[in-house]
GROMACS .gro file of C-alpha atoms in nm:
model
   85
    1MET     CA    1  -1.325  -1.393  -3.058
    2ALA     CA    2  -1.444  -1.175  -2.875
    3THR     CA    3  -1.312  -1.325  -2.533
    4ASN     CA    4  -0.942  -1.226  -2.700
    5GLU     CA    5  -0.973  -0.844  -2.805
    6SER     CA    6  -1.115  -0.862  -2.408
    7VAL     CA    7  -0.886  -0.987  -2.309
    8SER     CA    8  -0.622  -0.781  -2.515
    9ILE     CA    9  -0.813  -0.417  -2.414
   10PHE     CA   10  -0.801  -0.560  -2.061
   11SER     CA   11  -0.420  -0.642  -2.054
   12SER     CA   12  -0.379  -0.242  -2.184
   13ALA     CA   13  -0.579  -0.134  -1.915
   14SER     CA   14  -0.332  -0.288  -1.744
   15LEU     CA   15  -0.063  -0.164  -1.872
   16ALA     CA   16  -0.185   0.222  -1.841
   17VAL     CA   17  -0.272   0.167  -1.496
   18GLU     CA   18   0.061  -0.009  -1.351
   19TYR     CA   19   0.252   0.318  -1.580
   20VAL     CA   20   0.037   0.615  -1.485
   21ASP     CA   21   0.085   0.430  -1.103
   22SER     CA   22   0.430   0.470  -1.153
   23LEU     CA   23   0.403   0.832  -1.229
   24LEU     CA   24   0.240   0.880  -0.904
   25PRO     CA   25   0.403   0.959  -0.587
   26GLU     CA   26   0.367   0.787  -0.302
   27ASN     CA   27   0.040   0.832  -0.093
   28PRO     CA   28   0.187   0.841   0.291
   29LEU     CA   29  -0.204   0.727   0.382
   30GLN     CA   30  -0.203   0.388   0.221
   31GLU     CA   31   0.007   0.201   0.474
   32PRO     CA   32  -0.224   0.316   0.742
   33PHE     CA   33  -0.518   0.247   0.565
   34LYS     CA   34  -0.448  -0.013   0.442
   35ASN     CA   35  -0.307  -0.151   0.838
   36ALA     CA   36  -0.643  -0.083   0.963
   37TRP     CA   37  -0.864  -0.246   0.698
   38ASN     CA   38  -0.668  -0.579   0.753
   39TYR     CA   39  -0.713  -0.517   1.134
   40MET     CA   40  -1.131  -0.459   1.038
   41LEU     CA   41  -1.182  -0.800   0.827
   42ASN     CA   42  -0.942  -0.983   1.138
   43ASN     CA   43  -1.179  -0.880   1.434
   44TYR     CA   44  -1.501  -0.886   1.262
   45THR     CA   45  -1.766  -1.015   0.978
   46LYS     CA   46  -1.862  -0.940   0.705
   47PHE     CA   47  -2.208  -0.847   0.809
   48GLN     CA   48  -2.113  -0.611   1.093
   49ILE     CA   49  -1.886  -0.430   0.862
   50ALA     CA   50  -2.176  -0.365   0.639
   51THR     CA   51  -2.425  -0.330   0.877
   52TRP     CA   52  -2.213  -0.075   1.108
   53GLY     CA   53  -2.033   0.046   0.743
   54SER     CA   54  -2.363   0.169   0.622
   55LEU     CA   55  -2.486   0.274   0.941
   56ILE     CA   56  -2.192   0.566   0.993
   57VAL     CA   57  -2.210   0.622   0.584
   58HIS     CA   58  -2.558   0.726   0.608
   59GLU     CA   59  -2.521   0.912   0.959
   60ALA     CA   60  -2.250   1.119   0.875
   61LEU     CA   61  -2.399   1.236   0.485
   62TYR     CA   62  -2.773   1.321   0.646
   63PHE     CA   63  -2.523   1.543   0.919
   64LEU     CA   64  -2.291   1.661   0.601
   65PHE     CA   65  -2.583   1.759   0.435
   66CYS     CA   66  -2.790   1.984   0.687
   67LEU     CA   67  -2.544   2.151   0.815
   68PRO     CA   68  -2.524   2.441   0.591
   69GLY     CA   69  -2.908   2.481   0.671
   70PHE     CA   70  -2.785   2.469   1.066
   71LEU     CA   71  -2.521   2.700   0.991
   72PHE     CA   72  -2.749   2.961   0.793
   73GLN     CA   73  -2.981   3.006   1.084
   74PHE     CA   74  -2.708   3.194   1.204
   75ILE     CA   75  -2.590   3.480   0.976
   76PRO     CA   76  -2.765   3.765   0.991
   77TYR     CA   77  -2.791   3.801   0.640
   78MET     CA   78  -3.014   3.506   0.593
   79LYS     CA   79  -3.301   3.636   0.809
   80LYS     CA   80  -3.475   3.737   0.565
   81TYR     CA   81  -3.546   3.435   0.446
   82LYS     CA   82  -3.713   3.210   0.783
   83ILE     CA   83  -4.061   3.174   0.728
   84GLN     CA   84  -4.066   3.044   1.156
   85LYS     CA   85  -4.012   3.244   1.442
   0.00000   0.00000   0.00000
């Protein structure tokens, strides 16, 4: 009984997603990203993708979050909040 209910819920959700997708304009970046993803899957192992991908994401987020603090030290208004010379 539960599987029939979940199947009907998933089919309803799938129909809703297809309907909303039909209303949205075509994404111009979809094809280049799809080609890049397929190239990556064909030329590298999943281990390499996971290892280097997680390293790149980690480093990008780290430096992105450090950027405001780095820039604040050059704003004259923020100098009164500095605790070191």
